[in-house]
mmCIF file of C-alpha atoms in Angstrom:
data_model
loop_
_atom_site.group_PDB
_atom_site.id
_atom_site.type_symbol
_atom_site.label_atom_id
_atom_site.label_comp_id
_atom_site.label_asym_id
_atom_site.label_seq_id
_atom_site.Cartn_x
_atom_site.Cartn_y
_atom_site.Cartn_z
ATOM 1 C CA MET A 1 -45.321 36.572 -53.931
ATOM 2 C CA SER A 2 -47.247 39.441 -55.507
ATOM 3 C CA PHE A 3 -45.711 42.897 -55.615
ATOM 4 C CA SER A 4 -48.656 44.349 -53.683
ATOM 5 C CA LEU A 5 -48.026 41.936 -50.811
ATOM 6 C CA PHE A 6 -44.346 42.813 -50.786
ATOM 7 C CA ALA A 7 -45.247 46.527 -50.795
ATOM 8 C CA LEU A 8 -47.412 45.875 -47.738
ATOM 9 C CA PHE A 9 -44.484 44.197 -45.921
ATOM 10 C CA PHE A 10 -42.141 47.003 -47.024
ATOM 11 C CA VAL A 11 -44.411 49.650 -45.488
ATOM 12 C CA ALA A 12 -45.046 47.470 -42.433
ATOM 13 C CA THR A 13 -41.309 47.131 -41.802
ATOM 14 C CA LEU A 14 -40.831 50.890 -42.172
ATOM 15 C CA LEU A 15 -43.627 51.563 -39.675
ATOM 16 C CA LEU A 16 -42.244 48.927 -37.310
ATOM 17 C CA CYS A 17 -38.883 50.642 -37.366
ATOM 18 C CA LEU A 18 -40.408 54.042 -36.588
ATOM 19 C CA THR A 19 -42.513 52.503 -33.797
ATOM 20 C CA PHE A 20 -39.541 50.753 -32.182
ATOM 21 C CA LEU A 21 -37.489 53.954 -32.420
ATOM 22 C CA TYR A 22 -40.286 55.925 -30.735
ATOM 23 C CA ILE A 23 -40.620 53.339 -27.955
ATOM 24 C CA GLY A 24 -36.863 53.419 -27.405
ATOM 25 C CA LYS A 25 -36.896 57.210 -27.188
ATOM 26 C CA HIS A 26 -39.797 57.162 -24.717
ATOM 27 C CA GLU A 27 -38.015 54.584 -22.553
ATOM 28 C CA ARG A 28 -34.851 56.714 -22.539
ATOM 29 C CA ASN A 29 -36.799 59.762 -21.416
ATOM 30 C CA GLU A 30 -38.540 57.807 -18.655
ATOM 31 C CA LYS A 31 -35.430 56.103 -17.273
ATOM 32 C CA GLY A 32 -32.937 58.844 -18.074
ATOM 33 C CA LEU A 33 -30.692 56.476 -20.001
ATOM 34 C CA ASP A 34 -28.384 57.676 -22.756
ATOM 35 C CA THR A 35 -28.892 55.126 -25.510
ATOM 36 C CA SER A 36 -28.850 57.523 -28.455
ATOM 37 C CA ASN A 37 -26.373 55.235 -30.221
ATOM 38 C CA LYS A 38 -28.542 52.165 -29.596
ATOM 39 C CA ALA A 39 -31.078 52.930 -32.339
ATOM 40 C CA GLY A 40 -29.694 49.881 -34.136
ATOM 41 C CA LEU A 41 -31.801 47.720 -31.813
ATOM 42 C CA ALA A 42 -34.971 49.116 -33.365
ATOM 43 C CA VAL A 43 -33.629 48.765 -36.909
ATOM 44 C CA THR A 44 -32.533 45.162 -36.307
ATOM 45 C CA ALA A 45 -35.854 44.217 -34.696
ATOM 46 C CA SER A 46 -37.831 45.630 -37.633
ATOM 47 C CA ILE A 47 -35.613 43.748 -40.129
ATOM 48 C CA VAL A 48 -36.133 40.486 -38.237
ATOM 49 C CA PHE A 49 -39.913 40.962 -38.216
ATOM 50 C CA GLY A 50 -39.874 41.928 -41.899
ATOM 51 C CA TRP A 51 -37.923 38.813 -42.874
ATOM 52 C CA VAL A 52 -40.249 36.639 -40.803
ATOM 53 C CA LEU A 53 -43.220 38.087 -42.702
ATOM 54 C CA LEU A 54 -41.454 37.300 -45.980
ATOM 55 C CA GLN A 55 -40.855 33.728 -44.889
ATOM 56 C CA PHE A 56 -44.555 33.205 -44.245
ATOM 57 C CA ALA A 57 -45.548 34.753 -47.557
ATOM 58 C CA SER A 58 -42.773 33.540 -49.903
ATOM 59 C CA LYS A 59 -42.037 30.178 -51.396
ATOM 60 C CA GLU A 60 -39.579 28.127 -49.369
ATOM 61 C CA SER A 61 -37.239 27.974 -52.361
ATOM 62 C CA VAL A 62 -36.586 31.734 -52.178
ATOM 63 C CA PHE A 63 -34.073 31.294 -49.358
ATOM 64 C CA PRO A 64 -31.523 28.655 -50.434
ATOM 65 C CA PHE A 65 -30.963 26.973 -47.054
ATOM 66 C CA GLU A 66 -33.916 24.593 -46.962
ATOM 67 C CA ASP A 67 -32.854 22.429 -44.054
ATOM 68 C CA LEU A 68 -34.811 21.963 -40.834
ATOM 69 C CA PHE A 69 -34.148 25.485 -39.528
ATOM 70 C CA GLY A 70 -33.916 27.509 -42.748
ATOM 71 C CA LEU A 71 -33.556 31.238 -42.108
ATOM 72 C CA ALA A 72 -34.252 31.118 -38.340
ATOM 73 C CA PRO A 73 -30.646 30.645 -37.040
ATOM 74 C CA PHE A 74 -29.411 33.674 -38.999
ATOM 75 C CA LEU A 75 -32.208 35.899 -37.702
ATOM 76 C CA VAL A 76 -31.477 34.778 -34.133
ATOM 77 C CA ALA A 77 -27.758 35.479 -34.630
ATOM 78 C CA ALA A 78 -28.396 38.994 -35.997
ATOM 79 C CA ALA A 79 -30.719 39.828 -33.093
ATOM 80 C CA ALA A 80 -28.264 38.371 -30.547
ATOM 81 C CA LEU A 81 -25.389 40.441 -31.930
ATOM 82 C CA SER A 82 -27.477 43.598 -31.724
ATOM 83 C CA MET A 83 -28.323 43.010 -28.062
ATOM 84 C CA TYR A 84 -24.893 41.740 -26.987
ATOM 85 C CA VAL A 85 -22.811 44.701 -28.192
ATOM 86 C CA ILE A 86 -24.719 47.131 -25.950
ATOM 87 C CA ARG A 87 -22.269 46.268 -23.198
ATOM 88 C CA LYS A 88 -18.499 46.427 -23.462
ATOM 89 C CA GLU A 89 -17.020 43.248 -22.061
ATOM 90 C CA LYS A 90 -13.413 42.380 -21.315
ATOM 91 C CA ILE A 91 -13.254 39.875 -24.161
ATOM 92 C CA ASN A 92 -12.516 41.334 -27.585
ATOM 93 C CA ARG A 93 -15.691 41.555 -29.669
ATOM 94 C CA PHE A 94 -13.985 39.952 -32.674
ATOM 95 C CA TRP A 95 -13.995 36.601 -30.867
ATOM 96 C CA ILE A 96 -17.709 36.992 -30.237
ATOM 97 C CA TYR A 97 -18.230 37.725 -33.932
ATOM 98 C CA LEU A 98 -16.162 34.669 -34.805
ATOM 99 C CA PHE A 99 -18.143 32.483 -32.411
ATOM 100 C CA VAL A 100 -21.433 33.682 -33.936
ATOM 101 C CA THR A 101 -20.263 33.200 -37.534
ATOM 102 C CA ALA A 102 -18.675 29.813 -36.772
ATOM 103 C CA THR A 103 -21.972 28.696 -35.276
ATOM 104 C CA SER A 104 -23.894 30.121 -38.225
ATOM 105 C CA VAL A 105 -21.921 28.260 -40.906
ATOM 106 C CA THR A 106 -22.850 24.942 -39.280
ATOM 107 C CA PHE A 107 -26.429 25.579 -40.425
ATOM 108 C CA ILE A 108 -25.346 25.757 -44.063
ATOM 109 C CA PRO A 109 -26.098 22.383 -45.724
ATOM 110 C CA GLU A 110 -22.985 20.277 -46.298
ATOM 111 C CA ASP A 111 -23.645 19.998 -50.034
ATOM 112 C CA ILE A 112 -23.226 23.786 -50.384
ATOM 113 C CA LEU A 113 -19.586 24.884 -50.697
ATOM 114 C CA ILE A 114 -18.715 28.565 -50.407
ATOM 115 C CA PHE A 115 -15.342 28.282 -52.161
ATOM 116 C CA GLN A 116 -16.666 26.106 -54.976
ATOM 117 C CA GLY A 117 -14.880 22.960 -53.752
ATOM 118 C CA LEU A 118 -11.368 24.436 -53.925
ATOM 119 C CA VAL A 119 -10.715 23.408 -50.296
ATOM 120 C CA PRO A 120 -12.087 20.610 -48.050
ATOM 121 C CA LEU A 121 -15.365 21.222 -46.226
ATOM 122 C CA PHE A 122 -13.756 21.987 -42.833
ATOM 123 C CA TYR A 123 -11.457 24.675 -44.268
ATOM 124 C CA ASP A 124 -14.293 25.987 -46.410
ATOM 125 C CA ARG A 125 -16.406 26.598 -43.316
ATOM 126 C CA PHE A 126 -13.517 27.906 -41.194
ATOM 127 C CA ALA A 127 -12.411 30.430 -43.846
ATOM 128 C CA THR A 128 -16.006 31.537 -44.334
ATOM 129 C CA ALA A 129 -16.539 32.087 -40.593
ATOM 130 C CA PHE A 130 -13.245 33.981 -40.196
ATOM 131 C CA LEU A 131 -13.817 36.294 -43.174
ATOM 132 C CA TRP A 132 -17.404 36.844 -42.079
ATOM 133 C CA ALA A 133 -16.298 37.880 -38.579
ATOM 134 C CA LEU A 134 -13.603 40.141 -40.036
ATOM 135 C CA PHE A 135 -16.187 41.805 -42.246
ATOM 136 C CA ILE A 136 -18.417 42.482 -39.222
ATOM 137 C CA SER A 137 -15.426 44.075 -37.458
ATOM 138 C CA ILE A 138 -14.835 46.351 -40.456
ATOM 139 C CA TYR A 139 -18.495 47.318 -40.457
ATOM 140 C CA THR A 140 -18.449 48.290 -36.784
ATOM 141 C CA ARG A 141 -15.173 50.176 -37.203
ATOM 142 C CA MET A 142 -16.508 52.230 -40.114
ATOM 143 C CA ASP A 143 -19.586 53.141 -38.076
ATOM 144 C CA LYS A 144 -17.319 55.647 -36.314
ATOM 145 C CA LEU A 145 -17.997 57.859 -39.347
ATOM 146 C CA ASN A 146 -21.525 59.125 -38.903
ATOM 147 C CA GLY A 147 -23.771 57.940 -41.728
ATOM 148 C CA MET A 148 -21.251 55.685 -43.474
ATOM 149 C CA THR A 149 -22.950 52.458 -42.382
ATOM 150 C CA ILE A 150 -26.259 53.635 -43.851
ATOM 151 C CA PHE A 151 -24.735 54.645 -47.193
ATOM 152 C CA GLN A 152 -22.717 51.442 -47.579
ATOM 153 C CA THR A 153 -25.624 49.203 -46.563
ATOM 154 C CA ASN A 154 -27.987 50.969 -48.959
ATOM 155 C CA ALA A 155 -25.487 50.579 -51.808
ATOM 156 C CA LEU A 156 -24.942 46.882 -51.076
ATOM 157 C CA CYS A 157 -28.665 46.148 -50.654
ATOM 158 C CA LEU A 158 -29.478 47.792 -53.971
ATOM 159 C CA GLY A 159 -26.839 45.585 -55.569
ATOM 160 C CA PHE A 160 -28.181 42.452 -53.876
ATOM 161 C CA ALA A 161 -31.731 43.362 -54.927
ATOM 162 C CA LEU A 162 -30.651 43.727 -58.574
ATOM 163 C CA PHE A 163 -28.717 40.447 -58.537
ATOM 164 C CA PRO A 164 -31.689 38.205 -59.510
ATOM 165 C CA LEU A 165 -32.491 40.574 -62.392
ATOM 166 C CA ILE A 166 -28.880 40.778 -63.589
ATOM 167 C CA THR A 167 -28.625 36.978 -63.625
ATOM 168 C CA ALA A 168 -32.222 36.341 -64.750
ATOM 169 C CA ALA A 169 -31.104 34.361 -67.820
ATOM 170 C CA ARG A 170 -29.136 31.951 -65.604
ATOM 171 C CA LYS A 171 -31.915 31.712 -62.975
ATOM 172 C CA LEU A 172 -29.474 31.617 -60.052
ATOM 173 C CA TYR A 173 -32.087 32.891 -57.611
ATOM 174 C CA PRO A 174 -35.800 33.564 -58.068
ATOM 175 C CA THR A 175 -36.943 37.160 -58.436
ATOM 176 C CA ASP A 176 -38.517 37.084 -54.966
ATOM 177 C CA PHE A 177 -35.004 36.844 -53.510
ATOM 178 C CA CYS A 178 -34.617 40.618 -54.006
ATOM 179 C CA PHE A 179 -37.287 41.222 -51.340
ATOM 180 C CA TYR A 180 -34.873 40.354 -48.501
ATOM 181 C CA PRO A 181 -32.413 43.241 -49.101
ATOM 182 C CA MET A 182 -35.325 45.554 -49.890
ATOM 183 C CA ILE A 183 -36.744 44.917 -46.420
ATOM 184 C CA ILE A 184 -33.414 46.068 -44.964
ATOM 185 C CA LEU A 185 -33.667 49.201 -47.100
ATOM 186 C CA SER A 186 -37.154 49.777 -45.706
ATOM 187 C CA ALA A 187 -35.886 49.674 -42.107
ATOM 188 C CA LEU A 188 -33.045 52.065 -42.933
ATOM 189 C CA ILE A 189 -35.468 54.475 -44.618
ATOM 190 C CA GLY A 190 -37.437 54.482 -41.380
ATOM 191 C CA PHE A 191 -34.284 55.278 -39.400
ATOM 192 C CA ILE A 192 -33.280 58.056 -41.821
ATOM 193 C CA ASN A 193 -36.693 59.707 -41.423
ATOM 194 C CA TYR A 194 -36.423 59.382 -37.645
ATOM 195 C CA LYS A 195 -32.934 60.887 -37.679
ATOM 196 C CA LYS A 196 -34.243 64.026 -39.403
ATOM 197 C CA HIS A 197 -36.119 64.811 -36.177
ATOM 198 C CA GLU A 198 -33.524 63.306 -33.817
ATOM 199 C CA PRO A 199 -30.104 64.285 -35.269
ATOM 200 C CA ASP A 200 -28.215 62.812 -32.304
ATOM 201 C CA ALA A 201 -29.559 59.302 -32.928
ATOM 202 C CA SER A 202 -27.135 56.841 -34.485
ATOM 203 C CA LEU A 203 -27.073 53.147 -35.254
ATOM 204 C CA GLY A 204 -24.010 52.421 -33.154
ATOM 205 C CA ARG A 205 -22.657 48.895 -32.877
ATOM 206 C CA THR A 206 -26.173 47.633 -32.131
ATOM 207 C CA GLY A 207 -26.963 48.419 -35.764
ATOM 208 C CA SER A 208 -23.627 48.088 -37.538
ATOM 209 C CA ALA A 209 -22.791 44.618 -36.150
ATOM 210 C CA PRO A 210 -26.037 42.886 -37.249
ATOM 211 C CA LEU A 211 -26.017 44.776 -40.560
ATOM 212 C CA GLY A 212 -22.457 43.603 -41.190
ATOM 213 C CA TYR A 213 -23.586 40.080 -40.309
ATOM 214 C CA LEU A 214 -26.502 40.206 -42.763
ATOM 215 C CA MET A 215 -24.379 41.737 -45.528
ATOM 216 C CA GLY A 216 -21.900 38.900 -45.000
ATOM 217 C CA LEU A 217 -24.776 36.431 -45.314
ATOM 218 C CA PHE A 218 -25.719 37.915 -48.690
ATOM 219 C CA PHE A 219 -22.104 37.648 -49.856
ATOM 220 C CA ILE A 220 -22.145 33.973 -48.899
ATOM 221 C CA LEU A 221 -25.292 33.479 -50.972
ATOM 222 C CA LEU A 222 -23.564 35.134 -53.942
ATOM 223 C CA ALA A 223 -20.382 33.100 -53.432
ATOM 224 C CA ILE A 224 -22.410 29.891 -53.544
ATOM 225 C CA LYS A 225 -23.355 30.805 -57.117
ATOM 226 C CA GLY A 226 -19.755 31.618 -58.068
ATOM 227 C CA PHE A 227 -19.841 35.373 -57.389
ATOM 228 C CA TRP A 228 -17.105 35.260 -54.748
ATOM 229 C CA MET A 229 -15.324 38.304 -56.251
ATOM 230 C CA ALA A 230 -18.319 40.409 -55.208
ATOM 231 C CA PHE A 231 -17.110 40.140 -51.587
ATOM 232 C CA LEU A 232 -13.796 41.730 -52.585
ATOM 233 C CA VAL A 233 -15.144 44.500 -54.815
ATOM 234 C CA MET A 234 -18.613 45.600 -53.688
ATOM 235 C CA PRO A 235 -17.440 46.994 -50.286
ATOM 236 C CA PHE A 236 -14.029 48.010 -51.688
ATOM 237 C CA TYR A 237 -14.237 51.602 -50.414
ATOM 238 C CA TYR A 238 -14.781 50.257 -46.889
ATOM 239 C CA TYR A 239 -11.621 48.185 -47.245
ATOM 240 C CA PHE A 240 -9.621 51.215 -48.408
ATOM 241 C CA GLU A 241 -10.769 53.370 -45.484
ATOM 242 C CA THR A 242 -10.074 50.578 -42.991
ATOM 243 C CA ILE A 243 -6.538 49.993 -44.263
ATOM 244 C CA TYR A 244 -5.876 53.749 -44.380
ATOM 245 C CA SER A 245 -7.135 54.112 -40.801
ATOM 246 C CA LEU A 246 -4.963 51.272 -39.493
ATOM 247 C CA ILE A 247 -1.842 52.655 -41.196
ATOM 248 C CA ASN A 248 -2.648 56.156 -39.951
ATOM 249 C CA LYS A 249 -3.017 54.961 -36.360
ATOM 250 C CA LEU A 250 0.208 52.979 -36.642
ATOM 251 C CA ILE A 251 2.088 56.085 -37.808
ATOM 252 C CA HIS A 252 0.625 58.156 -34.957
ATOM 253 C CA ARG A 253 0.915 55.466 -32.303
ATOM 254 C CA ASN A 254 3.037 57.799 -30.121
ATOM 255 C CA ALA A 255 0.240 60.386 -30.229
ATOM 256 C CA PRO A 256 -2.964 58.326 -30.220
ATOM 257 C CA MET A 257 -5.889 59.728 -32.181
ATOM 258 C CA PRO A 258 -9.606 58.869 -32.096
ATOM 259 C CA THR A 259 -10.596 56.225 -34.619
ATOM 260 C CA SER A 260 -13.095 58.614 -36.228
ATOM 261 C CA SER A 261 -10.243 61.025 -37.056
ATOM 262 C CA SER A 262 -8.012 58.406 -38.653
ATOM 263 C CA PHE A 263 -10.027 57.923 -41.855
ATOM 264 C CA PHE A 264 -9.227 59.557 -45.185
ATOM 265 C CA VAL A 265 -12.641 61.239 -45.369
ATOM 266 C CA SER A 266 -12.136 62.710 -41.885
ATOM 267 C CA TRP A 267 -8.842 64.237 -43.018
ATOM 268 C CA ILE A 268 -10.554 65.772 -46.046
ATOM 269 C CA THR A 269 -13.400 67.293 -44.038
ATOM 270 C CA GLU A 270 -11.079 68.608 -41.313
ATOM 271 C CA LYS A 271 -8.701 70.150 -43.853
ATOM 272 C CA TYR A 272 -11.183 71.846 -46.153
ATOM 273 C CA GLN A 273 -14.202 72.221 -43.840
ATOM 274 C CA ASN A 274 -16.566 71.540 -46.741
ATOM 275 C CA ILE A 275 -18.678 68.383 -46.693
ATOM 276 C CA ARG A 276 -21.571 69.563 -48.834
ATOM 277 C CA GLY A 277 -22.407 66.768 -51.240
ATOM 278 C CA LEU A 278 -19.488 64.671 -49.990
ATOM 279 C CA PHE A 279 -21.485 61.690 -48.727
ATOM 280 C CA SER A 280 -23.748 61.756 -51.774
ATOM 281 C CA PHE A 281 -20.623 61.399 -53.899
ATOM 282 C CA LEU A 282 -19.354 58.539 -51.708
ATOM 283 C CA PHE A 283 -22.699 56.779 -52.052
ATOM 284 C CA LEU A 284 -22.379 56.938 -55.847
ATOM 285 C CA VAL A 285 -18.835 55.552 -55.562
ATOM 286 C CA MET A 286 -20.108 52.666 -53.404
ATOM 287 C CA MET A 287 -22.839 52.004 -55.955
ATOM 288 C CA GLY A 288 -20.152 51.955 -58.652
ATOM 289 C CA PHE A 289 -18.148 49.323 -56.783
ATOM 290 C CA ALA A 290 -21.326 47.274 -56.246
ATOM 291 C CA ALA A 291 -22.135 47.395 -59.958
ATOM 292 C CA ILE A 292 -18.589 46.416 -60.952
ATOM 293 C CA GLY A 293 -18.566 43.480 -58.530
ATOM 294 C CA LEU A 294 -21.809 42.080 -59.946
ATOM 295 C CA LEU A 295 -21.483 42.831 -63.669
ATOM 296 C CA PHE A 296 -17.861 41.805 -64.262
ATOM 297 C CA ASN A 297 -17.468 38.862 -61.900
ATOM 298 C CA GLU A 298 -16.395 36.467 -64.663
ATOM 299 C CA ASN A 299 -13.831 38.844 -66.203
ATOM 300 C CA ILE A 300 -11.417 39.253 -63.307
ATOM 301 C CA GLN A 301 -8.880 41.331 -65.235
ATOM 302 C CA LEU A 302 -11.493 43.877 -66.313
ATOM 303 C CA LEU A 303 -13.053 43.816 -62.849
ATOM 304 C CA LEU A 304 -9.769 44.653 -61.110
ATOM 305 C CA THR A 305 -8.935 47.334 -63.685
ATOM 306 C CA LEU A 306 -12.281 49.090 -63.259
ATOM 307 C CA THR A 307 -12.039 48.811 -59.481
ATOM 308 C CA PHE A 308 -8.574 50.404 -59.504
ATOM 309 C CA PHE A 309 -9.586 53.284 -61.766
ATOM 310 C CA LEU A 310 -12.772 53.977 -59.797
ATOM 311 C CA LEU A 311 -10.766 54.126 -56.558
ATOM 312 C CA ILE A 312 -8.202 56.491 -58.114
ATOM 313 C CA TYR A 313 -10.994 58.699 -59.468
ATOM 314 C CA ALA A 314 -12.732 58.761 -56.077
ATOM 315 C CA LEU A 315 -9.520 59.653 -54.224
ATOM 316 C CA TYR A 316 -8.702 62.375 -56.761
ATOM 317 C CA LYS A 317 -12.166 63.930 -56.342
ATOM 318 C CA LEU A 318 -11.957 63.688 -52.554
ATOM 319 C CA PHE A 319 -8.455 65.163 -52.409
ATOM 320 C CA TYR A 320 -9.580 68.244 -54.330
ATOM 321 C CA TRP A 321 -12.959 68.404 -52.605
ATOM 322 C CA GLY A 322 -13.966 71.955 -51.704
ATOM 323 C CA ARG A 323 -11.252 73.608 -53.759
ATOM 324 C CA PRO A 324 -12.400 76.106 -56.406
ATOM 325 C CA LYS A 325 -12.793 74.516 -59.800
ATOM 326 C CA ILE A 326 -10.609 75.764 -62.646
ATOM 327 C CA THR A 327 -12.652 76.773 -65.696
ATOM 328 C CA TYR A 328 -11.670 78.182 -69.113
ATOM 329 C CA ARG A 329 -13.488 81.382 -68.278
ATOM 330 C CA SER A 330 -11.547 81.853 -65.035
ATOM 331 C CA MET A 331 -8.271 81.048 -66.833
ATOM 332 C CA PHE A 332 -9.056 83.673 -69.518
ATOM 333 C CA LYS A 333 -10.008 86.256 -66.884
ATOM 334 C CA ASP A 334 -6.841 85.592 -64.853
ATOM 335 C CA THR A 335 -4.696 85.842 -67.992
ATOM 336 C CA LYS A 336 -6.379 89.100 -68.985
ATOM 337 C CA ASP A 337 -5.894 90.548 -65.497
ATOM 338 C CA LEU A 338 -2.240 89.503 -65.622
ATOM 339 C CA PHE A 339 -1.660 91.331 -68.918
ATOM 340 C CA VAL A 340 -3.447 94.437 -67.583
ATOM 341 C CA LEU A 341 -1.269 94.353 -64.472
ATOM 342 C CA LEU A 342 1.915 93.899 -66.528
ATOM 343 C CA LYS A 343 0.909 96.730 -68.861
ATOM 344 C CA SER A 344 0.252 99.000 -65.889
ATOM 345 C CA ASN A 345 3.591 98.086 -64.286
ATOM 346 C CA VAL A 346 5.496 98.629 -67.524
ATOM 347 C CA LYS A 347 3.796 101.997 -68.041
ATOM 348 C CA ASP A 348 4.598 103.082 -64.488
ATOM 349 C CA SER A 349 8.193 101.919 -64.919
ATOM 350 C CA CYS A 350 8.566 103.845 -68.190
ATOM 351 C CA GLU A 351 7.131 107.011 -66.631
ATOM 352 C CA THR A 352 9.486 106.663 -63.698
ATOM 353 C CA VAL A 353 12.526 106.220 -65.952
ATOM 354 C CA SER A 354 11.446 109.108 -68.160
ATOM 355 C CA THR A 355 10.991 111.381 -65.170
ATOM 356 C CA TYR A 356 14.395 110.369 -63.824
ATOM 357 C CA ILE A 357 16.101 111.117 -67.138
ATOM 358 C CA LYS A 358 14.406 114.528 -67.447
ATOM 359 C CA ASP A 359 15.413 115.479 -63.925
ATOM 360 C CA LYS A 360 18.977 114.401 -64.600
ATOM 361 C CA ASN A 361 19.185 116.456 -67.828
ATOM 362 C CA LYS A 362 17.917 119.550 -66.059
ATOM 363 C CA LYS A 363 20.699 119.283 -63.550
#
């Protein structure tokens, strides 16, 4: 597919997203419904339409599942998740996620093994469905932090888009494969522009659940080619925040706290009241994890080492976020002021002692 045609679909998806968001806003105003956190419906719909356009314009070999249904079941599943999570049912949503992912893996051809043949086909599919559903749950949980879903999805999509270029010599996927994550980026750009005028709008679960589903689908496509470590490393910051939140809520189980307040980033912002540049830094950290997961997949020892050091660096920067930076100039100035203060105190002390001695001699 030519780049000009892709550019047309990119812009079309962006405009579709803005149009759907406008229609949703108009419907809310007319019916008086509060669906400000349902903007994910518009984003998901625009992604589905964008991917459908790509399917008509791309070669069939771009998407690896070339059976009777191809990409269709996964688009239907993403759209169904977006619409289902509007309502809160009695059944735990994780089981719905698991049902959707378990159904989805049945559409993967039997000759494609996610775990590279390490386990029998049944366990291969079951493990894939379970981990996929768990990943969707993490995505929806992290959406409690405003903007985090957008940053993480952008970082992952940029990594997925670069994957065909990084592995160009091995020809794992054709270059056109990068158009699928770029379409998701297009829809998110549309939402970001809309949010500038409607600050209260958020993706909510209607956006985070299908986005988590689609990100999981990309990880499956990478795992098929042997890049299964990417699933562990690329969203590593999400895993850290999730584990931290669960431990934090367990510690404070006697005094329950909102999920949004249980994350490490929430503690930083509440303590120092300074979030300027914070999410830009986190986006760069997420991009770093994405790059590590893709570039060092075959060197597991180096991959884990870099992942550990990047996490430590990120936590160090976050822990000291908003505190004044120590510079050589400030150290010199503080030292100089200290000597001036000591000199003044010593001089005052000497004058006091001298005055005392003179008064005593006079007596």
